[in-house]
């Protein structure tokens, strides 16, 4: 991964650029920018992307059915968490894709896929990591609940070596993804997730589901046991922990 890199000082969104070029680019191509003016988060939210972060998109062509594309979000979250853990920080994953340190978000992932019938033509993994910003660099309305690697480690981080470590780790996880049963990756993901066993409230565009998170399905959907003891699987949504 990262044999070919498109670097920009400023873009609207690296995911938009990646989607424009994905059809004609090789697997593993990276789009990366110093700042994004229109950074996008999940569920139509804005993603604040000032100087000091790593804002990037990785183009993959895994040739998998579309329903398995969300698995790559878990693979990516696992890779980010592993690299941060190797720096000595206790990174955890909040379903589906927030990487957090001490309960504060340090990374978000936005996976977008294009499919022909049910086969994925390409997947764009959009990865945003708060690296060298101070909290004052993040607008106040986004600050609560966010942190940066610099704040957590108390020192400046070399973004290039972080990126090298991350690309090696993502490549390894991607090889595992293609060669091993997905249950292996899921087990590693579960070991780093702090969502299972918690009381959660998940908001989807159509409704709110409350209950206890009891597991994830092989496709990464969250399984919630509700007060009436029935279970529900949620593919995508915003998850809030009822108790911190
Ligand atoms: C989220 O947690 O809501 C996902 C945030 C994803 C942000 C990254 S930054 C690089 C890429 N380009 C975007 O516009 N978004 C993703």
PDB file of C-alpha atoms and ligand atoms in Angstrom:
ATOM      1  CA  UNK A   1       0.000   0.000   0.000  1.00  0.00           C
ATOM      2  CA  UNK A   2       1.113   3.556  -0.654  1.00  0.00           C
ATOM      3  CA  UNK A   3       3.321   2.726  -3.674  1.00  0.00           C
ATOM      4  CA  UNK A   4       1.607   5.621  -5.381  1.00  0.00           C
ATOM      5  CA  UNK A   5       0.815   8.751  -3.352  1.00  0.00           C
ATOM      6  CA  UNK A   6      -1.131  11.841  -4.397  1.00  0.00           C
ATOM      7  CA  UNK A   7      -0.172  14.626  -2.005  1.00  0.00           C
ATOM      8  CA  UNK A   8      -2.073  17.901  -1.695  1.00  0.00           C
ATOM      9  CA  UNK A   9      -1.600  20.984   0.426  1.00  0.00           C
ATOM     10  CA  UNK A  10      -5.348  21.505   0.475  1.00  0.00           C
ATOM     11  CA  UNK A  11      -8.345  19.559  -0.811  1.00  0.00           C
ATOM     12  CA  UNK A  12     -12.050  19.539  -0.323  1.00  0.00           C
ATOM     13  CA  UNK A  13     -12.035  15.934   0.870  1.00  0.00           C
ATOM     14  CA  UNK A  14      -9.432  13.250   0.183  1.00  0.00           C
ATOM     15  CA  UNK A  15     -12.308  10.782  -0.154  1.00  0.00           C
ATOM     16  CA  UNK A  16     -13.780  12.860  -2.998  1.00  0.00           C
ATOM     17  CA  UNK A  17     -10.435  12.989  -4.804  1.00  0.00           C
ATOM     18  CA  UNK A  18      -9.898   9.257  -4.258  1.00  0.00           C
ATOM     19  CA  UNK A  19     -13.339   8.410  -5.637  1.00  0.00           C
ATOM     20  CA  UNK A  20     -12.697  10.523  -8.750  1.00  0.00           C
ATOM     21  CA  UNK A  21      -9.480   8.687  -9.586  1.00  0.00           C
ATOM     22  CA  UNK A  22     -10.204   5.240  -8.124  1.00  0.00           C
ATOM     23  CA  UNK A  23     -11.332   3.560 -11.352  1.00  0.00           C
ATOM     24  CA  UNK A  24      -8.056   4.272 -13.139  1.00  0.00           C
ATOM     25  CA  UNK A  25      -5.651   3.933 -10.192  1.00  0.00           C
ATOM     26  CA  UNK A  26      -3.946   0.861  -8.830  1.00  0.00           C
ATOM     27  CA  UNK A  27      -4.954  -0.769  -5.589  1.00  0.00           C
ATOM     28  CA  UNK A  28      -3.085   0.753  -2.682  1.00  0.00           C
ATOM     29  CA  UNK A  29      -2.989   4.297  -4.073  1.00  0.00           C
ATOM     30  CA  UNK A  30      -3.040   6.930  -1.353  1.00  0.00           C
ATOM     31  CA  UNK A  31      -4.525  10.425  -1.404  1.00  0.00           C
ATOM     32  CA  UNK A  32      -3.299  12.620   1.429  1.00  0.00           C
ATOM     33  CA  UNK A  33      -3.646  16.302   2.263  1.00  0.00           C
ATOM     34  CA  UNK A  34      -2.380  18.790   4.845  1.00  0.00           C
ATOM     35  CA  UNK A  35      -5.833  20.299   5.266  1.00  0.00           C
ATOM     36  CA  UNK A  36      -9.350  19.554   4.073  1.00  0.00           C
ATOM     37  CA  UNK A  37     -11.861  22.334   3.517  1.00  0.00           C
ATOM     38  CA  UNK A  38     -14.832  19.996   3.246  1.00  0.00           C
ATOM     39  CA  UNK A  39     -13.789  17.019   5.350  1.00  0.00           C
ATOM     40  CA  UNK A  40     -16.690  14.603   5.719  1.00  0.00           C
ATOM     41  CA  UNK A  41     -17.567  12.396   8.654  1.00  0.00           C
ATOM     42  CA  UNK A  42     -20.034   9.548   8.852  1.00  0.00           C
ATOM     43  CA  UNK A  43     -23.765  10.194   8.574  1.00  0.00           C
ATOM     44  CA  UNK A  44     -23.317  13.489   6.783  1.00  0.00           C
ATOM     45  CA  UNK A  45     -21.356  15.124   9.563  1.00  0.00           C
ATOM     46  CA  UNK A  46     -18.523  17.589   9.108  1.00  0.00           C
ATOM     47  CA  UNK A  47     -14.955  16.461   9.865  1.00  0.00           C
ATOM     48  CA  UNK A  48     -12.670  19.214  11.099  1.00  0.00           C
ATOM     49  CA  UNK A  49      -9.318  18.849   9.303  1.00  0.00           C
ATOM     50  CA  UNK A  50      -6.798  21.573  10.192  1.00  0.00           C
ATOM     51  CA  UNK A  51      -3.000  21.484   9.835  1.00  0.00           C
ATOM     52  CA  UNK A  52      -1.253  18.885  11.970  1.00  0.00           C
ATOM     53  CA  UNK A  53      -3.522  15.908  11.336  1.00  0.00           C
ATOM     54  CA  UNK A  54      -3.291  13.022   8.899  1.00  0.00           C
ATOM     55  CA  UNK A  55      -6.163  13.200   6.428  1.00  0.00           C
ATOM     56  CA  UNK A  56      -5.965  10.443   3.881  1.00  0.00           C
ATOM     57  CA  UNK A  57      -7.807   7.978   1.700  1.00  0.00           C
ATOM     58  CA  UNK A  58      -6.616   4.553   0.602  1.00  0.00           C
ATOM     59  CA  UNK A  59      -7.986   2.973  -2.575  1.00  0.00           C
ATOM     60  CA  UNK A  60      -8.506  -0.799  -2.365  1.00  0.00           C
ATOM     61  CA  UNK A  61      -9.853  -3.241  -4.923  1.00  0.00           C
ATOM     62  CA  UNK A  62     -10.595  -6.330  -2.860  1.00  0.00           C
ATOM     63  CA  UNK A  63     -13.146  -7.865  -5.243  1.00  0.00           C
ATOM     64  CA  UNK A  64     -15.535  -8.732  -2.429  1.00  0.00           C
ATOM     65  CA  UNK A  65     -19.334  -8.653  -2.304  1.00  0.00           C
ATOM     66  CA  UNK A  66     -20.672  -5.219  -1.363  1.00  0.00           C
ATOM     67  CA  UNK A  67     -22.157  -6.514   1.883  1.00  0.00           C
ATOM     68  CA  UNK A  68     -18.628  -7.306   3.103  1.00  0.00           C
ATOM     69  CA  UNK A  69     -17.255  -3.805   2.479  1.00  0.00           C
ATOM     70  CA  UNK A  70     -18.037  -2.719   6.044  1.00  0.00           C
ATOM     71  CA  UNK A  71     -15.610  -5.385   7.241  1.00  0.00           C
ATOM     72  CA  UNK A  72     -12.824  -3.208   5.883  1.00  0.00           C
ATOM     73  CA  UNK A  73     -13.860  -0.455   8.297  1.00  0.00           C
ATOM     74  CA  UNK A  74     -13.188  -2.830  11.178  1.00  0.00           C
ATOM     75  CA  UNK A  75      -9.873  -3.894   9.591  1.00  0.00           C
ATOM     76  CA  UNK A  76      -8.822  -0.245   9.316  1.00  0.00           C
ATOM     77  CA  UNK A  77      -9.864   0.637  12.857  1.00  0.00           C
ATOM     78  CA  UNK A  78      -7.876  -2.323  14.121  1.00  0.00           C
ATOM     79  CA  UNK A  79      -4.786  -1.195  12.191  1.00  0.00           C
ATOM     80  CA  UNK A  80      -5.006   2.374  13.522  1.00  0.00           C
ATOM     81  CA  UNK A  81      -5.547   1.159  17.084  1.00  0.00           C
ATOM     82  CA  UNK A  82      -2.580  -1.230  16.857  1.00  0.00           C
ATOM     83  CA  UNK A  83      -0.211   1.486  15.652  1.00  0.00           C
ATOM     84  CA  UNK A  84      -1.316   3.856  18.409  1.00  0.00           C
ATOM     85  CA  UNK A  85      -0.989   1.082  20.994  1.00  0.00           C
ATOM     86  CA  UNK A  86       2.570   0.478  19.797  1.00  0.00           C
ATOM     87  CA  UNK A  87       3.285   4.064  20.850  1.00  0.00           C
ATOM     88  CA  UNK A  88       2.343   3.110  24.402  1.00  0.00           C
ATOM     89  CA  UNK A  89      -1.180   4.553  24.444  1.00  0.00           C
ATOM     90  CA  UNK A  90      -4.263   2.529  25.393  1.00  0.00           C
ATOM     91  CA  UNK A  91      -6.238   2.945  22.154  1.00  0.00           C
ATOM     92  CA  UNK A  92      -9.669   1.305  22.088  1.00  0.00           C
ATOM     93  CA  UNK A  93     -12.283   0.985  19.377  1.00  0.00           C
ATOM     94  CA  UNK A  94     -15.823   2.220  19.751  1.00  0.00           C
ATOM     95  CA  UNK A  95     -18.220   0.575  17.322  1.00  0.00           C
ATOM     96  CA  UNK A  96     -18.192   0.918  14.422  1.00  0.00           C
ATOM     97  CA  UNK A  97     -15.017   2.856  13.780  1.00  0.00           C
ATOM     98  CA  UNK A  98     -13.941   5.428  16.323  1.00  0.00           C
ATOM     99  CA  UNK A  99     -10.479   4.925  17.740  1.00  0.00           C
ATOM    100  CA  UNK A 100     -10.360   6.495  21.184  1.00  0.00           C
ATOM    101  CA  UNK A 101      -7.871   7.076  23.973  1.00  0.00           C
ATOM    102  CA  UNK A 102      -9.244   7.446  27.500  1.00  0.00           C
ATOM    103  CA  UNK A 103     -12.722   7.754  26.022  1.00  0.00           C
ATOM    104  CA  UNK A 104     -11.770  10.525  23.619  1.00  0.00           C
ATOM    105  CA  UNK A 105     -11.807  10.227  19.855  1.00  0.00           C
ATOM    106  CA  UNK A 106      -8.482  10.415  18.056  1.00  0.00           C
ATOM    107  CA  UNK A 107      -9.433   8.862  14.708  1.00  0.00           C
ATOM    108  CA  UNK A 108     -12.493   8.423  12.504  1.00  0.00           C
ATOM    109  CA  UNK A 109     -12.957   6.241   9.438  1.00  0.00           C
ATOM    110  CA  UNK A 110     -15.319   6.815   6.518  1.00  0.00           C
ATOM    111  CA  UNK A 111     -15.522   3.859   4.144  1.00  0.00           C
ATOM    112  CA  UNK A 112     -17.116   4.427   0.754  1.00  0.00           C
ATOM    113  CA  UNK A 113     -17.522   1.744  -1.892  1.00  0.00           C
ATOM    114  CA  UNK A 114     -18.605   1.520  -5.509  1.00  0.00           C
ATOM    115  CA  UNK A 115     -20.122  -1.718  -6.650  1.00  0.00           C
ATOM    116  CA  UNK A 116     -21.048  -3.245  -9.994  1.00  0.00           C
ATOM    117  CA  UNK A 117     -24.051  -5.504  -9.297  1.00  0.00           C
ATOM    118  CA  UNK A 118     -22.882  -7.021  -5.980  1.00  0.00           C
ATOM    119  CA  UNK A 119     -19.102  -6.938  -6.602  1.00  0.00           C
ATOM    120  CA  UNK A 120     -17.103  -4.103  -5.130  1.00  0.00           C
ATOM    121  CA  UNK A 121     -15.265  -2.213  -7.865  1.00  0.00           C
ATOM    122  CA  UNK A 122     -13.292  -0.181  -5.361  1.00  0.00           C
ATOM    123  CA  UNK A 123     -13.356   0.791  -1.727  1.00  0.00           C
ATOM    124  CA  UNK A 124     -12.112   4.150  -0.470  1.00  0.00           C
ATOM    125  CA  UNK A 125     -10.968   4.034   3.133  1.00  0.00           C
ATOM    126  CA  UNK A 126     -11.054   7.579   4.477  1.00  0.00           C
ATOM    127  CA  UNK A 127      -8.964   7.885   7.593  1.00  0.00           C
ATOM    128  CA  UNK A 128      -8.674  10.991   9.741  1.00  0.00           C
ATOM    129  CA  UNK A 129      -6.213  11.022  12.628  1.00  0.00           C
ATOM    130  CA  UNK A 130      -5.764  13.905  15.043  1.00  0.00           C
ATOM    131  CA  UNK A 131      -1.981  13.895  15.359  1.00  0.00           C
ATOM    132  CA  UNK A 132      -0.146  17.129  16.147  1.00  0.00           C
ATOM    133  CA  UNK A 133      -2.959  19.533  16.868  1.00  0.00           C
ATOM    134  CA  UNK A 134      -3.456  21.187  20.217  1.00  0.00           C
ATOM    135  CA  UNK A 135      -6.998  21.185  21.531  1.00  0.00           C
ATOM    136  CA  UNK A 136      -7.253  24.898  20.731  1.00  0.00           C
ATOM    137  CA  UNK A 137      -6.838  24.027  17.038  1.00  0.00           C
ATOM    138  CA  UNK A 138     -10.148  22.169  17.161  1.00  0.00           C
ATOM    139  CA  UNK A 139     -13.249  24.401  17.092  1.00  0.00           C
ATOM    140  CA  UNK A 140     -14.932  24.493  20.470  1.00  0.00           C
ATOM    141  CA  UNK A 141     -18.089  22.731  19.336  1.00  0.00           C
ATOM    142  CA  UNK A 142     -16.026  19.674  18.309  1.00  0.00           C
ATOM    143  CA  UNK A 143     -13.527  19.768  21.142  1.00  0.00           C
ATOM    144  CA  UNK A 144     -15.365  17.829  23.822  1.00  0.00           C
ATOM    145  CA  UNK A 145     -14.860  14.177  23.290  1.00  0.00           C
ATOM    146  CA  UNK A 146     -11.846  14.681  21.010  1.00  0.00           C
ATOM    147  CA  UNK A 147      -8.163  14.345  21.630  1.00  0.00           C
ATOM    148  CA  UNK A 148      -4.930  14.236  19.620  1.00  0.00           C
ATOM    149  CA  UNK A 149      -1.838  12.042  19.784  1.00  0.00           C
ATOM    150  CA  UNK A 150       0.230  15.078  20.760  1.00  0.00           C
ATOM    151  CA  UNK A 151      -2.074  15.884  23.673  1.00  0.00           C
ATOM    152  CA  UNK A 152      -2.041  12.272  24.886  1.00  0.00           C
ATOM    153  CA  UNK A 153       1.715  11.739  24.506  1.00  0.00           C
ATOM    154  CA  UNK A 154       2.778  15.233  25.491  1.00  0.00           C
ATOM    155  CA  UNK A 155       5.102  15.521  22.525  1.00  0.00           C
ATOM    156  CA  UNK A 156       5.176  16.196  18.807  1.00  0.00           C
ATOM    157  CA  UNK A 157       4.828  13.105  16.578  1.00  0.00           C
ATOM    158  CA  UNK A 158       6.686  12.556  13.316  1.00  0.00           C
ATOM    159  CA  UNK A 159       3.777  12.162  10.931  1.00  0.00           C
ATOM    160  CA  UNK A 160       5.847  10.507   8.191  1.00  0.00           C
ATOM    161  CA  UNK A 161       7.033   7.680  10.437  1.00  0.00           C
ATOM    162  CA  UNK A 162       3.514   7.294  11.843  1.00  0.00           C
ATOM    163  CA  UNK A 163       2.251   6.990   8.279  1.00  0.00           C
ATOM    164  CA  UNK A 164       4.906   4.410   7.384  1.00  0.00           C
ATOM    165  CA  UNK A 165       4.038   2.318  10.452  1.00  0.00           C
ATOM    166  CA  UNK A 166       0.346   2.616   9.700  1.00  0.00           C
ATOM    167  CA  UNK A 167       0.653   1.591   6.046  1.00  0.00           C
ATOM    168  CA  UNK A 168       2.699  -1.482   7.010  1.00  0.00           C
ATOM    169  CA  UNK A 169       0.151  -2.441   9.661  1.00  0.00           C
ATOM    170  CA  UNK A 170      -2.826  -1.848   7.346  1.00  0.00           C
ATOM    171  CA  UNK A 171      -1.154  -3.908   4.634  1.00  0.00           C
ATOM    172  CA  UNK A 172      -0.587  -6.775   7.073  1.00  0.00           C
ATOM    173  CA  UNK A 173      -4.193  -6.636   8.270  1.00  0.00           C
ATOM    174  CA  UNK A 174      -5.397  -6.464   4.653  1.00  0.00           C
ATOM    175  CA  UNK A 175      -3.372  -9.585   3.800  1.00  0.00           C
ATOM    176  CA  UNK A 176      -4.933 -11.309   6.819  1.00  0.00           C
ATOM    177  CA  UNK A 177      -8.342 -10.147   5.626  1.00  0.00           C
ATOM    178  CA  UNK A 178      -7.802 -11.721   2.207  1.00  0.00           C
ATOM    179  CA  UNK A 179      -6.227 -14.969   3.393  1.00  0.00           C
ATOM    180  CA  UNK A 180      -7.810 -15.831   6.732  1.00  0.00           C
ATOM    181  CA  UNK A 181     -11.325 -16.422   7.996  1.00  0.00           C
ATOM    182  CA  UNK A 182     -12.773 -13.060   9.000  1.00  0.00           C
ATOM    183  CA  UNK A 183     -13.428 -14.422  12.494  1.00  0.00           C
ATOM    184  CA  UNK A 184      -9.693 -14.038  13.244  1.00  0.00           C
ATOM    185  CA  UNK A 185      -9.760 -10.310  12.565  1.00  0.00           C
ATOM    186  CA  UNK A 186     -13.071  -9.977  14.363  1.00  0.00           C
ATOM    187  CA  UNK A 187     -11.560 -11.556  17.473  1.00  0.00           C
ATOM    188  CA  UNK A 188      -8.674  -9.085  17.410  1.00  0.00           C
ATOM    189  CA  UNK A 189     -11.145  -6.261  16.890  1.00  0.00           C
ATOM    190  CA  UNK A 190     -13.321  -7.451  19.789  1.00  0.00           C
ATOM    191  CA  UNK A 191     -10.299  -7.590  22.073  1.00  0.00           C
ATOM    192  CA  UNK A 192      -9.683  -3.884  21.470  1.00  0.00           C
ATOM    193  CA  UNK A 193     -13.300  -2.763  21.408  1.00  0.00           C
ATOM    194  CA  UNK A 194     -14.789  -1.166  24.516  1.00  0.00           C
ATOM    195  CA  UNK A 195     -18.369  -1.325  23.208  1.00  0.00           C
ATOM    196  CA  UNK A 196     -19.381  -4.896  23.947  1.00  0.00           C
ATOM    197  CA  UNK A 197     -21.001  -5.328  27.351  1.00  0.00           C
ATOM    198  CA  UNK A 198     -22.037  -1.678  27.560  1.00  0.00           C
ATOM    199  CA  UNK A 199     -25.427  -0.035  27.727  1.00  0.00           C
ATOM    200  CA  UNK A 200     -25.706   1.859  24.457  1.00  0.00           C
ATOM    201  CA  UNK A 201     -28.033   4.122  22.571  1.00  0.00           C
ATOM    202  CA  UNK A 202     -27.679   3.855  18.799  1.00  0.00           C
ATOM    203  CA  UNK A 203     -29.190   6.463  16.505  1.00  0.00           C
ATOM    204  CA  UNK A 204     -29.904   5.542  12.882  1.00  0.00           C
ATOM    205  CA  UNK A 205     -31.541   7.813  10.319  1.00  0.00           C
ATOM    206  CA  UNK A 206     -34.888   6.202  11.114  1.00  0.00           C
ATOM    207  CA  UNK A 207     -34.842   5.439  14.835  1.00  0.00           C
ATOM    208  CA  UNK A 208     -33.098   5.089  18.176  1.00  0.00           C
ATOM    209  CA  UNK A 209     -32.343   1.693  19.703  1.00  0.00           C
ATOM    210  CA  UNK A 210     -31.346   1.286  23.337  1.00  0.00           C
ATOM    211  CA  UNK A 211     -30.021  -1.767  25.093  1.00  0.00           C
ATOM    212  CA  UNK A 212     -26.911  -3.713  25.882  1.00  0.00           C
ATOM    213  CA  UNK A 213     -24.294  -4.253  23.173  1.00  0.00           C
ATOM    214  CA  UNK A 214     -23.718  -7.998  23.225  1.00  0.00           C
ATOM    215  CA  UNK A 215     -21.649  -8.627  20.101  1.00  0.00           C
ATOM    216  CA  UNK A 216     -21.004  -7.927  16.450  1.00  0.00           C
ATOM    217  CA  UNK A 217     -22.070 -10.019  13.462  1.00  0.00           C
ATOM    218  CA  UNK A 218     -19.487 -11.291  10.949  1.00  0.00           C
ATOM    219  CA  UNK A 219     -20.266  -8.229   8.832  1.00  0.00           C
ATOM    220  CA  UNK A 220     -19.619  -5.853  11.660  1.00  0.00           C
ATOM    221  CA  UNK A 221     -23.220  -5.050  12.598  1.00  0.00           C
ATOM    222  CA  UNK A 222     -23.720  -4.318  16.292  1.00  0.00           C
ATOM    223  CA  UNK A 223     -25.966  -6.772  18.152  1.00  0.00           C
ATOM    224  CA  UNK A 224     -28.086  -5.092  20.826  1.00  0.00           C
ATOM    225  CA  UNK A 225     -30.173  -6.875  23.438  1.00  0.00           C
ATOM    226  CA  UNK A 226     -33.111  -4.666  24.272  1.00  0.00           C
ATOM    227  CA  UNK A 227     -35.042  -4.364  27.536  1.00  0.00           C
ATOM    228  CA  UNK A 228     -37.677  -6.836  26.267  1.00  0.00           C
ATOM    229  CA  UNK A 229     -34.846  -9.365  25.729  1.00  0.00           C
ATOM    230  CA  UNK A 230     -35.143  -9.334  21.925  1.00  0.00           C
ATOM    231  CA  UNK A 231     -32.027  -8.765  19.869  1.00  0.00           C
ATOM    232  CA  UNK A 232     -31.419  -6.385  17.014  1.00  0.00           C
ATOM    233  CA  UNK A 233     -28.573  -6.052  14.544  1.00  0.00           C
ATOM    234  CA  UNK A 234     -27.619  -2.562  13.464  1.00  0.00           C
ATOM    235  CA  UNK A 235     -25.508  -2.095  10.364  1.00  0.00           C
ATOM    236  CA  UNK A 236     -24.804   1.611  10.699  1.00  0.00           C
ATOM    237  CA  UNK A 237     -25.526   4.260  13.236  1.00  0.00           C
ATOM    238  CA  UNK A 238     -24.196   6.616  15.835  1.00  0.00           C
ATOM    239  CA  UNK A 239     -23.426   4.887  19.090  1.00  0.00           C
ATOM    240  CA  UNK A 240     -23.491   6.590  22.472  1.00  0.00           C
ATOM    241  CA  UNK A 241     -22.506   4.950  25.730  1.00  0.00           C
ATOM    242  CA  UNK A 242     -25.303   5.463  28.247  1.00  0.00           C
ATOM    243  CA  UNK A 243     -22.741   5.414  31.053  1.00  0.00           C
ATOM    244  CA  UNK A 244     -19.250   6.808  30.437  1.00  0.00           C
TER     245      UNK A 244
HETATM  246  C1  LIG B   1     -16.178   9.809  11.286  1.00  0.00           C
HETATM  247  O1  LIG B   1     -15.753   9.438  12.378  1.00  0.00           O
HETATM  248  O2  LIG B   1     -17.292  10.354  11.198  1.00  0.00           O
HETATM  249  C2  LIG B   1     -15.363   9.556  10.053  1.00  0.00           C
HETATM  250  C3  LIG B   1     -14.358  10.634   9.791  1.00  0.00           C
HETATM  251  C4  LIG B   1     -13.512  10.376   8.562  1.00  0.00           C
HETATM  252  C5  LIG B   1     -12.557  11.508   8.239  1.00  0.00           C
HETATM  253  C6  LIG B   1     -11.621  11.199   7.115  1.00  0.00           C
HETATM  254  S1  LIG B   1     -10.337  12.400   6.918  1.00  0.00           S
HETATM  255  C7  LIG B   1      -9.875  11.727   5.378  1.00  0.00           C
HETATM  256  C8  LIG B   1     -11.153  11.347   4.669  1.00  0.00           C
HETATM  257  N1  LIG B   1     -11.700  12.462   3.916  1.00  0.00           N
HETATM  258  C9  LIG B   1     -12.873  12.884   4.413  1.00  0.00           C
HETATM  259  O3  LIG B   1     -13.536  13.835   3.974  1.00  0.00           O
HETATM  260  N2  LIG B   1     -13.226  12.120   5.471  1.00  0.00           N
HETATM  261  C10 LIG B   1     -12.242  11.082   5.737  1.00  0.00           C
END
